[in-house]
Tab-separated table of C-alpha atoms in Angstrom:
chain	number	residue	atom	x	y	z
Y	1	UNK	CA	40.369	-45.040	-11.971
Y	2	UNK	CA	40.104	-46.162	-8.275
Y	3	UNK	CA	36.482	-47.005	-6.875
Y	4	UNK	CA	34.731	-44.600	-4.762
Y	5	UNK	CA	35.474	-45.657	-1.114
Y	6	UNK	CA	32.440	-45.090	1.537
Y	7	UNK	CA	33.549	-43.223	4.405
Y	8	UNK	CA	31.329	-42.570	7.825
Y	9	UNK	CA	29.449	-39.315	7.656
Y	10	UNK	CA	28.087	-36.921	10.555
Y	11	UNK	CA	25.607	-34.654	10.691
Y	12	UNK	CA	24.079	-31.989	12.896
Y	13	UNK	CA	20.477	-32.363	13.779
Y	14	UNK	CA	19.608	-28.785	14.305
Y	15	UNK	CA	20.884	-27.348	11.033
Y	16	UNK	CA	22.257	-30.275	8.935
Y	17	UNK	CA	26.068	-29.372	9.080
Y	18	UNK	CA	28.082	-32.422	7.997
Y	19	UNK	CA	31.789	-33.778	8.663
Y	20	UNK	CA	33.656	-36.487	8.154
Y	21	UNK	CA	34.391	-37.351	12.044
Y	22	UNK	CA	32.385	-36.831	14.958
Y	23	UNK	CA	32.853	-33.528	17.091
Y	24	UNK	CA	31.245	-32.430	20.185
Y	25	UNK	CA	30.062	-29.400	18.657
Y	26	UNK	CA	28.796	-28.316	15.380
Y	27	UNK	CA	30.749	-25.635	13.811
Y	28	UNK	CA	27.918	-24.182	12.117
Y	29	UNK	CA	25.207	-23.858	14.725
Y	30	UNK	CA	27.551	-23.872	17.658
Y	31	UNK	CA	25.122	-26.200	19.335
Y	32	UNK	CA	26.490	-29.467	21.760
Y	33	UNK	CA	25.941	-32.794	21.660
Y	34	UNK	CA	23.882	-32.656	18.347
Y	35	UNK	CA	26.188	-34.132	15.879
Y	36	UNK	CA	25.346	-37.628	14.915
Y	37	UNK	CA	26.593	-40.629	12.504
Y	38	UNK	CA	24.316	-40.276	9.488
Y	39	UNK	CA	25.499	-43.787	7.809
Y	40	UNK	CA	28.214	-43.808	4.860
Y	41	UNK	CA	28.660	-41.206	2.563
Y	42	UNK	CA	30.614	-41.972	-0.816
Y	43	UNK	CA	33.658	-40.012	-1.189
Y	44	UNK	CA	33.361	-38.238	-4.596
Y	45	UNK	CA	35.692	-36.501	-6.807
Y	46	UNK	CA	34.664	-32.809	-8.383
Y	47	UNK	CA	34.008	-33.006	-12.366
Y	48	UNK	CA	36.219	-30.722	-14.377
Y	49	UNK	CA	34.450	-31.792	-17.599
Y	50	UNK	CA	32.601	-28.823	-19.539
Y	51	UNK	CA	29.009	-29.550	-20.672
Y	52	UNK	CA	26.832	-27.472	-23.296
Y	53	UNK	CA	24.338	-25.420	-21.241
Y	54	UNK	CA	20.767	-25.875	-22.391
Y	55	UNK	CA	20.470	-22.125	-23.097
Y	56	UNK	CA	23.116	-19.445	-23.817
Y	57	UNK	CA	23.827	-16.698	-21.368
Y	58	UNK	CA	22.112	-13.518	-22.692
Y	59	UNK	CA	22.900	-9.691	-22.059
Y	60	UNK	CA	20.964	-8.525	-18.823
Y	61	UNK	CA	18.759	-5.809	-20.669
Y	62	UNK	CA	17.422	-8.561	-22.981
Y	63	UNK	CA	16.035	-11.122	-19.962
Y	64	UNK	CA	12.255	-10.682	-19.391
Y	65	UNK	CA	11.580	-9.177	-16.459
Y	66	UNK	CA	7.750	-9.818	-16.803
Y	67	UNK	CA	7.879	-13.352	-15.207
Y	68	UNK	CA	9.130	-11.757	-11.885
Y	69	UNK	CA	6.089	-9.582	-11.710
Y	70	UNK	CA	4.024	-9.730	-8.043
Y	71	UNK	CA	0.695	-10.762	-8.330
Y	72	UNK	CA	-1.771	-10.004	-5.626
Y	73	UNK	CA	-2.724	-12.627	-2.804
Y	74	UNK	CA	-5.947	-11.160	-2.058
Y	75	UNK	CA	-5.036	-10.272	1.532
Y	76	UNK	CA	-3.521	-6.733	1.555
Y	77	UNK	CA	-1.500	-6.950	4.707
Y	78	UNK	CA	-0.031	-10.235	3.079
Y	79	UNK	CA	1.001	-8.383	0.406
Y	80	UNK	CA	2.348	-5.191	2.075
Y	81	UNK	CA	4.962	-8.083	3.770
Y	82	UNK	CA	5.728	-10.029	0.412
Y	83	UNK	CA	6.700	-6.443	-1.248
Y	84	UNK	CA	3.111	-6.013	-3.773
Y	85	UNK	CA	2.266	-9.806	-3.700
Y	86	UNK	CA	3.547	-13.159	-4.659
Y	87	UNK	CA	5.940	-13.875	-7.458
Y	88	UNK	CA	5.112	-16.981	-9.927
Y	89	UNK	CA	7.887	-19.398	-9.070
Y	90	UNK	CA	8.562	-18.037	-5.699
Y	91	UNK	CA	8.690	-20.201	-2.470
Y	92	UNK	CA	7.716	-18.508	0.625
Y	93	UNK	CA	7.901	-20.389	4.128
Y	94	UNK	CA	5.636	-18.984	6.807
Y	95	UNK	CA	6.628	-20.143	10.355
Y	96	UNK	CA	5.006	-19.499	13.645
Y	97	UNK	CA	4.250	-21.099	16.939
Y	98	UNK	CA	1.329	-23.474	17.242
Y	99	UNK	CA	-2.119	-22.261	17.341
Y	100	UNK	CA	-1.036	-18.643	15.996
Y	101	UNK	CA	-3.086	-19.271	12.696
Y	102	UNK	CA	-0.925	-19.755	10.223
Y	103	UNK	CA	-3.484	-22.349	8.789
Y	104	UNK	CA	-6.127	-20.059	8.932
Y	105	UNK	CA	-4.354	-17.348	7.256
Y	106	UNK	CA	-3.039	-19.596	4.298
Y	107	UNK	CA	-6.400	-20.826	3.940
Y	108	UNK	CA	-7.612	-17.360	3.477
Y	109	UNK	CA	-5.398	-16.874	1.075
Y	110	UNK	CA	-5.622	-20.053	-0.824
Y	111	UNK	CA	-9.698	-19.441	-0.818
Y	112	UNK	CA	-9.183	-15.789	-2.162
Y	113	UNK	CA	-6.224	-16.702	-4.943
Y	114	UNK	CA	-8.619	-19.829	-6.331
Y	115	UNK	CA	-11.576	-17.003	-6.671
Y	116	UNK	CA	-9.324	-15.295	-9.341
Y	117	UNK	CA	-7.652	-18.333	-10.515
Y	118	UNK	CA	-7.357	-18.758	-14.447
Y	119	UNK	CA	-9.845	-21.758	-15.771
Y	120	UNK	CA	-8.125	-24.976	-15.842
Y	121	UNK	CA	-5.634	-23.641	-13.003
Y	122	UNK	CA	-7.000	-24.191	-9.486
Y	123	UNK	CA	-5.395	-23.864	-6.277
Y	124	UNK	CA	-4.325	-26.718	-4.634
Y	125	UNK	CA	-4.126	-27.145	-0.692
Y	126	UNK	CA	-1.744	-29.993	0.690
Y	127	UNK	CA	-2.047	-30.783	4.547
Y	128	UNK	CA	-0.563	-33.358	6.399
Y	129	UNK	CA	-1.138	-32.400	9.656
Y	130	UNK	CA	-4.990	-32.457	9.573
Y	131	UNK	CA	-7.779	-34.169	7.604
Y	132	UNK	CA	-9.426	-33.062	4.890
Y	133	UNK	CA	-12.467	-33.007	6.783
Y	134	UNK	CA	-11.027	-30.902	9.511
Y	135	UNK	CA	-9.650	-28.260	6.934
Y	136	UNK	CA	-13.095	-28.231	5.442
Y	137	UNK	CA	-14.937	-27.379	8.733
Y	138	UNK	CA	-12.285	-24.400	9.280
Y	139	UNK	CA	-12.688	-23.264	5.354
Y	140	UNK	CA	-16.598	-23.086	6.147
Y	141	UNK	CA	-15.977	-21.276	9.334
Y	142	UNK	CA	-14.108	-18.815	7.709
Y	143	UNK	CA	-15.933	-18.554	4.735
Y	144	UNK	CA	-13.064	-20.195	2.229
Y	145	UNK	CA	-15.438	-22.820	0.247
Y	146	UNK	CA	-14.712	-22.536	-3.340
Y	147	UNK	CA	-14.771	-24.904	-6.208
Y	148	UNK	CA	-11.640	-24.012	-7.532
Y	149	UNK	CA	-9.821	-24.612	-4.174
Y	150	UNK	CA	-8.855	-27.929	-4.266
Y	151	UNK	CA	-7.870	-29.880	-0.948
Y	152	UNK	CA	-5.869	-33.023	-0.458
Y	153	UNK	CA	-4.399	-34.911	2.728
Y	154	UNK	CA	-1.164	-36.390	2.004
Y	155	UNK	CA	2.123	-36.857	3.517
Y	156	UNK	CA	4.181	-38.349	0.824
Y	157	UNK	CA	6.273	-36.572	-1.396
Y	158	UNK	CA	5.616	-38.563	-4.724
Y	159	UNK	CA	2.009	-38.417	-4.346
Y	160	UNK	CA	2.060	-34.791	-3.574
Y	161	UNK	CA	3.817	-34.512	-6.692
Y	162	UNK	CA	1.176	-36.351	-8.443
Y	163	UNK	CA	-1.487	-34.289	-7.480
Y	164	UNK	CA	0.572	-31.117	-8.953
Y	165	UNK	CA	0.963	-33.109	-12.145
Y	166	UNK	CA	-2.725	-33.911	-12.230
Y	167	UNK	CA	-4.286	-30.527	-11.132
Y	168	UNK	CA	-1.686	-27.977	-12.803
Y	169	UNK	CA	-2.070	-25.189	-9.873
Y	170	UNK	CA	-1.951	-21.958	-10.040
Y	171	UNK	CA	-0.943	-21.525	-6.080
Y	172	UNK	CA	0.325	-24.641	-4.090
Y	173	UNK	CA	-0.279	-24.782	-0.490
Y	174	UNK	CA	1.859	-27.145	1.749
Y	175	UNK	CA	0.775	-27.130	5.581
Y	176	UNK	CA	3.355	-28.355	6.603
Y	177	UNK	CA	6.727	-29.119	5.153
Y	178	UNK	CA	8.047	-30.993	8.273
Y	179	UNK	CA	5.341	-33.331	7.833
Y	180	UNK	CA	5.749	-34.631	4.295
Y	181	UNK	CA	8.433	-37.331	3.475
Y	182	UNK	CA	10.512	-38.454	0.613
Y	183	UNK	CA	10.261	-42.710	0.359
Y	184	UNK	CA	13.592	-42.704	-1.119
Y	185	UNK	CA	15.709	-40.888	1.655
Y	186	UNK	CA	16.356	-42.288	5.198
Y	187	UNK	CA	14.611	-40.835	8.086
Y	188	UNK	CA	11.347	-39.881	9.729
Y	189	UNK	CA	9.347	-37.033	8.202
Y	190	UNK	CA	10.485	-34.130	9.877
Y	191	UNK	CA	14.197	-34.780	10.089
Y	192	UNK	CA	17.436	-32.987	8.671
Y	193	UNK	CA	17.496	-35.468	5.570
Y	194	UNK	CA	13.665	-35.316	4.852
Y	195	UNK	CA	13.289	-31.736	5.208
Y	196	UNK	CA	16.066	-31.032	2.667
Y	197	UNK	CA	14.906	-33.435	0.257
Y	198	UNK	CA	11.283	-32.490	0.441
Y	199	UNK	CA	11.928	-28.681	0.172
Y	200	UNK	CA	14.452	-28.993	-2.805
Y	201	UNK	CA	11.690	-31.328	-4.376
Y	202	UNK	CA	8.867	-28.475	-4.054
Y	203	UNK	CA	11.296	-25.806	-4.877
Y	204	UNK	CA	12.218	-27.397	-8.603
Y	205	UNK	CA	8.385	-27.807	-9.000
Y	206	UNK	CA	8.181	-24.154	-8.086
Y	207	UNK	CA	10.913	-23.120	-10.507
Y	208	UNK	CA	10.136	-25.277	-13.678
Y	209	UNK	CA	6.713	-24.823	-13.449
Y	210	UNK	CA	6.411	-20.989	-12.657
Y	211	UNK	CA	4.179	-22.073	-9.688
Y	212	UNK	CA	4.240	-20.079	-6.140
Y	213	UNK	CA	4.272	-22.234	-3.227
Y	214	UNK	CA	3.502	-21.242	-0.069
Y	215	UNK	CA	4.943	-23.493	2.894
Y	216	UNK	CA	4.096	-23.928	6.640
Y	217	UNK	CA	6.673	-24.057	8.797
Y	218	UNK	CA	7.228	-25.459	12.406
Y	219	UNK	CA	9.373	-23.579	14.913
Y	220	UNK	CA	11.408	-25.066	17.973
Y	221	UNK	CA	11.576	-23.662	21.806
Y	222	UNK	CA	13.201	-20.925	21.260
Y	223	UNK	CA	11.220	-19.553	18.637
Y	224	UNK	CA	13.526	-20.474	15.237
Y	225	UNK	CA	12.403	-22.455	12.362
Y	226	UNK	CA	12.796	-26.216	12.783
Y	227	UNK	CA	14.731	-28.580	10.273
Y	228	UNK	CA	17.813	-27.322	8.829
Y	229	UNK	CA	19.186	-24.044	8.331
Y	230	UNK	CA	19.434	-24.798	4.989
Y	231	UNK	CA	15.961	-24.469	4.523
Y	232	UNK	CA	15.743	-20.786	5.114
Y	233	UNK	CA	18.603	-20.269	2.527
Y	234	UNK	CA	16.817	-22.390	-0.409
Y	235	UNK	CA	13.238	-20.555	0.023
Y	236	UNK	CA	12.745	-17.018	-1.687
Y	237	UNK	CA	10.738	-15.532	1.200
Y	238	UNK	CA	11.021	-16.444	5.318
Y	239	UNK	CA	7.842	-14.879	7.098
Y	240	UNK	CA	7.545	-15.221	10.888
Y	241	UNK	CA	3.825	-15.155	12.294
Y	242	UNK	CA	3.853	-13.888	15.380
Y	243	UNK	CA	1.322	-12.979	17.898
Y	244	UNK	CA	0.063	-13.704	21.974
Y	245	UNK	CA	-2.411	-16.591	22.363
Y	246	UNK	CA	-4.370	-14.147	24.653
Y	247	UNK	CA	-4.520	-11.546	22.189
Y	248	UNK	CA	-6.133	-11.056	18.882
Y	249	UNK	CA	-3.734	-9.219	17.204
Y	250	UNK	CA	-1.223	-11.374	14.778
Y	251	UNK	CA	1.726	-10.019	13.006
Y	252	UNK	CA	3.566	-10.961	9.783
Y	253	UNK	CA	7.180	-9.976	9.348
Y	254	UNK	CA	9.648	-10.758	6.553
Y	255	UNK	CA	12.995	-11.985	7.738
Y	256	UNK	CA	14.214	-12.529	4.159
Y	257	UNK	CA	12.762	-11.690	0.814
Y	258	UNK	CA	14.273	-11.610	-2.481
Y	259	UNK	CA	11.687	-9.787	-4.259
Y	260	UNK	CA	11.006	-6.940	-1.654
Y	261	UNK	CA	11.879	-5.221	1.528
Y	262	UNK	CA	12.202	-7.089	4.928
Y	263	UNK	CA	11.072	-3.920	7.056
Y	264	UNK	CA	7.383	-4.031	6.624
Y	265	UNK	CA	4.947	-5.649	8.797
Y	266	UNK	CA	1.269	-7.263	8.336
Y	267	UNK	CA	-1.044	-6.945	10.873
Y	268	UNK	CA	-4.050	-8.939	11.329
Y	269	UNK	CA	-7.171	-9.680	13.869
Y	270	UNK	CA	-7.934	-13.505	14.412
Y	271	UNK	CA	-11.580	-13.752	15.350
Y	272	UNK	CA	-13.649	-16.437	15.541
Y	273	UNK	CA	-15.067	-16.303	12.095
Y	274	UNK	CA	-11.614	-16.174	10.470
Y	275	UNK	CA	-8.771	-13.747	10.222
Y	276	UNK	CA	-8.833	-10.234	8.914
Y	277	UNK	CA	-6.112	-7.404	7.745
Y	278	UNK	CA	-5.979	-4.658	9.881
Y	279	UNK	CA	-5.132	-1.781	7.532
Y	280	UNK	CA	-5.224	0.694	10.995
Y	281	UNK	CA	-4.545	-1.250	13.863
Y	282	UNK	CA	-5.026	1.365	16.232
Y	283	UNK	CA	-8.285	0.353	17.777
Y	284	UNK	CA	-6.211	-2.454	19.323
Y	285	UNK	CA	-3.632	-0.341	20.540
Y	286	UNK	CA	-5.726	2.594	22.316
Y	287	UNK	CA	-8.064	2.590	25.018
Y	288	UNK	CA	-11.622	3.542	23.825
Y	289	UNK	CA	-11.807	6.064	26.759
Y	290	UNK	CA	-9.710	9.062	25.408
Y	291	UNK	CA	-10.489	11.045	28.640
Y	292	UNK	CA	-7.891	12.444	30.903
Y	293	UNK	CA	-6.705	9.615	33.212
Y	294	UNK	CA	-3.468	9.919	35.585
Y	295	UNK	CA	-0.802	7.078	34.661
Y	296	UNK	CA	-1.723	7.206	30.515
Y	297	UNK	CA	0.554	8.163	27.544
Y	298	UNK	CA	0.319	7.460	23.738
Y	299	UNK	CA	3.566	7.035	21.831
Y	300	UNK	CA	4.341	6.146	18.277
Y	301	UNK	CA	6.472	2.885	17.871
Y	302	UNK	CA	7.584	1.536	14.475
Y	303	UNK	CA	7.409	-1.932	13.103
Y	304	UNK	CA	9.695	-1.966	10.426
Y	305	UNK	CA	8.777	1.120	8.582
Y	306	UNK	CA	5.064	0.872	9.623
Y	307	UNK	CA	4.179	3.551	12.686
Y	308	UNK	CA	2.111	1.863	15.593
Y	309	UNK	CA	0.083	4.093	17.702
Y	310	UNK	CA	0.701	2.245	21.493
Y	311	UNK	CA	-0.820	3.440	25.050
Y	312	UNK	CA	1.532	3.322	27.845
Y	313	UNK	CA	-0.386	2.734	31.060
Y	314	UNK	CA	1.050	3.140	34.223
Y	315	UNK	CA	0.049	2.409	38.147
Y	316	UNK	CA	1.858	3.383	41.113
Y	317	UNK	CA	0.632	1.977	44.471
Y	318	UNK	CA	2.178	1.741	48.132
Y	319	UNK	CA	3.370	-1.573	48.692
Y	320	UNK	CA	3.224	-3.410	51.364
Y	321	UNK	CA	6.351	-5.484	50.549
Y	322	UNK	CA	10.044	-4.404	51.606
Y	323	UNK	CA	11.145	-5.180	48.139
Y	324	UNK	CA	8.636	-3.152	45.966
Y	325	UNK	CA	7.402	-4.871	42.559
Y	326	UNK	CA	8.511	-3.837	39.234
Y	327	UNK	CA	6.176	-5.446	36.604
Y	328	UNK	CA	5.902	-4.930	33.067
Y	329	UNK	CA	3.724	-5.814	29.904
Y	330	UNK	CA	4.509	-5.719	26.591
Y	331	UNK	CA	7.718	-3.817	27.460
Y	332	UNK	CA	11.606	-4.129	27.799
Y	333	UNK	CA	11.928	-4.689	31.404
Y	334	UNK	CA	15.365	-3.384	31.593
Y	335	UNK	CA	14.588	-0.144	29.850
Y	336	UNK	CA	11.736	0.358	32.062
Y	337	UNK	CA	13.944	-0.052	35.187
Y	338	UNK	CA	16.243	1.991	33.943
Y	339	UNK	CA	13.657	4.765	33.380
Y	340	UNK	CA	12.663	4.700	36.547
Y	341	UNK	CA	15.988	5.048	37.883
Y	342	UNK	CA	16.280	8.196	35.956
Y	343	UNK	CA	13.133	9.582	37.244
Y	344	UNK	CA	14.053	9.248	40.973
Y	345	UNK	CA	17.872	10.587	40.548
Y	346	UNK	CA	16.885	13.143	37.993
Y	347	UNK	CA	13.181	14.470	38.723
Y	348	UNK	CA	13.248	13.101	42.341
Y	349	UNK	CA	10.285	11.352	41.775
Y	350	UNK	CA	9.462	9.303	44.841
Y	351	UNK	CA	8.975	5.240	44.089
Y	352	UNK	CA	10.876	3.854	46.448
Y	353	UNK	CA	8.035	2.701	48.818
Y	354	UNK	CA	5.763	1.807	45.827
Y	355	UNK	CA	4.875	-1.081	43.171
Y	356	UNK	CA	5.410	0.125	39.819
Y	357	UNK	CA	3.416	-1.756	36.914
Y	358	UNK	CA	3.976	-0.571	33.276
Y	359	UNK	CA	2.107	-2.175	30.679
Y	360	UNK	CA	0.638	-1.454	26.814
Y	361	UNK	CA	-2.889	-1.615	25.843
Y	362	UNK	CA	-3.935	-4.538	23.457
Y	363	UNK	CA	-1.314	-7.004	24.220
Y	364	UNK	CA	1.086	-4.402	21.830
Y	365	UNK	CA	4.619	-4.873	21.740
Y	366	UNK	CA	6.816	-1.852	22.258
Y	367	UNK	CA	10.587	-2.663	22.887
Y	368	UNK	CA	12.440	0.137	21.013
Y	369	UNK	CA	14.261	2.854	23.006
Y	370	UNK	CA	11.683	5.501	21.546
Y	371	UNK	CA	9.251	4.561	23.822
Y	372	UNK	CA	11.099	5.566	26.864
Y	373	UNK	CA	10.025	8.911	26.606
Y	374	UNK	CA	6.146	7.626	27.030
Y	375	UNK	CA	7.137	5.516	29.842
Y	376	UNK	CA	8.509	8.145	31.583
Y	377	UNK	CA	5.972	10.691	31.607
Y	378	UNK	CA	3.249	7.822	32.355
Y	379	UNK	CA	5.122	6.867	35.585
Y	380	UNK	CA	5.101	10.342	36.336
Y	381	UNK	CA	1.773	11.275	36.137
Y	382	UNK	CA	0.703	8.003	37.875
Y	383	UNK	CA	3.129	8.996	40.921
Y	384	UNK	CA	2.050	12.717	41.254
Y	385	UNK	CA	-1.658	11.619	40.698
Y	386	UNK	CA	-1.593	14.010	37.830
Y	387	UNK	CA	-3.458	13.776	34.701
Y	388	UNK	CA	-2.014	14.294	30.839
Y	389	UNK	CA	-4.138	15.587	28.291
Y	390	UNK	CA	-5.518	12.742	25.891
Y	391	UNK	CA	-4.153	14.521	22.859
Y	392	UNK	CA	-0.305	14.247	23.446
Y	393	UNK	CA	1.632	11.649	22.006
Y	394	UNK	CA	5.420	11.560	23.442
Y	395	UNK	CA	8.687	10.221	21.436
Y	396	UNK	CA	12.130	9.759	22.499
Y	397	UNK	CA	14.674	7.983	23.560
Y	398	UNK	CA	15.781	8.764	27.497
Y	399	UNK	CA	19.272	8.698	28.666
Y	400	UNK	CA	20.801	7.902	31.789
Y	401	UNK	CA	21.779	11.504	32.223
Y	402	UNK	CA	18.030	12.230	31.762
Y	403	UNK	CA	18.573	13.796	28.145
Y	404	UNK	CA	15.966	13.225	25.574
Y	405	UNK	CA	17.900	11.520	22.617
Y	406	UNK	CA	17.036	11.345	18.934
Y	407	UNK	CA	15.341	8.439	17.524
Y	408	UNK	CA	14.959	7.384	13.909
Y	409	UNK	CA	11.480	7.765	11.509
Y	410	UNK	CA	10.406	10.708	13.621
Y	411	UNK	CA	8.629	12.046	10.881
Y	412	UNK	CA	6.374	9.162	9.823
Y	413	UNK	CA	5.532	9.058	13.539
Y	414	UNK	CA	4.063	12.314	13.649
Y	415	UNK	CA	2.088	11.704	10.329
Y	416	UNK	CA	0.711	8.790	12.047
Y	417	UNK	CA	-0.234	10.843	15.127
Y	418	UNK	CA	-1.908	13.746	13.401
Y	419	UNK	CA	-3.655	10.925	11.247
Y	420	UNK	CA	-5.311	9.687	14.515
Y	421	UNK	CA	-6.413	13.241	15.595
Y	422	UNK	CA	-3.484	14.292	18.295
Y	423	UNK	CA	-2.871	17.884	18.263
Y	424	UNK	CA	0.902	17.897	20.401
Y	425	UNK	CA	4.081	15.629	20.003
Y	426	UNK	CA	6.683	15.954	22.522
Y	427	UNK	CA	9.772	14.954	20.794
Y	428	UNK	CA	13.450	15.209	21.137
Y	429	UNK	CA	15.101	18.674	20.477
Y	430	UNK	CA	18.126	17.049	18.283
Y	431	UNK	CA	17.112	17.018	14.645
Y	432	UNK	CA	13.455	19.185	15.566
Y	433	UNK	CA	14.540	21.529	12.921
Y	434	UNK	CA	14.409	19.363	10.231
Y	435	UNK	CA	11.356	17.905	10.525
Y	436	UNK	CA	8.485	19.320	7.978
Y	437	UNK	CA	5.369	20.970	9.002
Y	438	UNK	CA	2.326	18.198	10.017
Y	439	UNK	CA	-1.007	19.968	9.421
Y	440	UNK	CA	-3.270	20.051	12.898
Y	441	UNK	CA	-0.138	18.660	14.819
Y	442	UNK	CA	1.913	21.373	16.928
Y	443	UNK	CA	5.277	19.733	17.745
Y	444	UNK	CA	7.313	20.552	21.423
Y	445	UNK	CA	11.002	19.692	21.210
Y	446	UNK	CA	13.010	18.951	24.415
Y	447	UNK	CA	16.090	18.277	25.551
Y	448	UNK	CA	15.552	16.849	28.933
Y	449	UNK	CA	13.344	14.596	30.730
Y	450	UNK	CA	12.117	17.442	33.176
Y	451	UNK	CA	11.447	19.977	30.254
Y	452	UNK	CA	9.245	17.222	28.681
Y	453	UNK	CA	7.178	16.711	31.978
Y	454	UNK	CA	6.826	20.466	32.516
Y	455	UNK	CA	5.324	20.908	28.418
Y	456	UNK	CA	3.062	17.714	29.368
Y	457	UNK	CA	1.588	19.540	32.599
Y	458	UNK	CA	1.424	22.773	30.720
Y	459	UNK	CA	-0.446	21.528	27.695
Y	460	UNK	CA	-2.776	19.617	30.152
Y	461	UNK	CA	-3.436	22.455	32.259
Y	462	UNK	CA	-2.497	25.560	30.902
Y	463	UNK	CA	-1.081	28.406	33.239
Y	464	UNK	CA	-0.428	25.316	35.814
Y	465	UNK	CA	3.705	25.859	34.994
Y	466	UNK	CA	4.984	29.337	35.098
Y	467	UNK	CA	7.559	28.521	32.351
Y	468	UNK	CA	9.354	25.733	30.346
Y	469	UNK	CA	12.985	25.518	30.863
Y	470	UNK	CA	15.403	24.698	28.063
């Protein structure tokens, strides 16, 4: 057999894709100018020699499923996103913007897991970004001081694995994977090769020992997870931690989950003394004053499968500018612009010489088409200086012809509206006949935006509208 010959290798610094020759554009992530020479990679031949497996294949009905049963993390909202809890041997990657609260959340999870950890199997929290004293101060602030929570400040992979051997933890938290370096691999911590090597080592530890591992990941400027894309393929669960730094609301959503759904959302309240799960986040999204005010309308949006009450507020004011302002916050500006055009063309609402401001309450984001009807009703109310009754919710997509189109999950939205005490719901006519009766909530199906506005006015001031056109 001839000796192996070395040939140059080129690797994409963004996703880790490799090639035998330099190219200007990565074939995997389509990024330009990211392919760089990564040294010599030996050419190898594939082996066709069979080896004896360590354990024979078994019938699928004889495989023990108890090893994949989820255990609660002690944080109900995180359990919701993970599909009931964390599975032994699972590797969870939590990514988010700097300062969004990733370390605070995982420190709280580690403390709650340590409180219920079996004797001799503590929780190990490894920090590579902060000193042990800094983490200790945060733990004291959020009430996460417990003897079963072990803390180590390390950036070397071999030392980290030594801590795992010595502690035999029931849960391992690494903050963050981009700060750990493997001394046997070239490159600095956070590079493509280093992140891949560190992740593979931690995944091997998780699978062979049955230890669940929580990893913190950095994000790039565009919000994607930093490091090679293969990192997301290697781990079992990928969660995104989202939130506006000017708002207390934080949301965790699963982008990938091998053990549960990916359409659940966990809501958290980040405050001075820590982070708290919000089983009912309506208090953040609805204003405290429920009196009738022009320019307000409540809708129920869906975050995954979770209904989220959202209050839409609109303000229409005369503009001194030749080009009036159109300002939105928490909404899709393109859809709001189309809704304003429909109001002017189909209902005759005069908005040409006025500034229009449309916003959500509490920093909520509502970008799905189902909030169009609430936006239109709020703007129409603000333009006509006529308030809507505070016990009305509106759900539906508005088409360019003014028709109110059907949307998904109406039944779940109505159930949430009834739970919050709303008495009337304006919904699309299509599909309304299949809706189940919700106690305490009267449903008003509409076909056109004009009909929806008239229904809302009639419910607010009974007798003010002679008839409702179908």
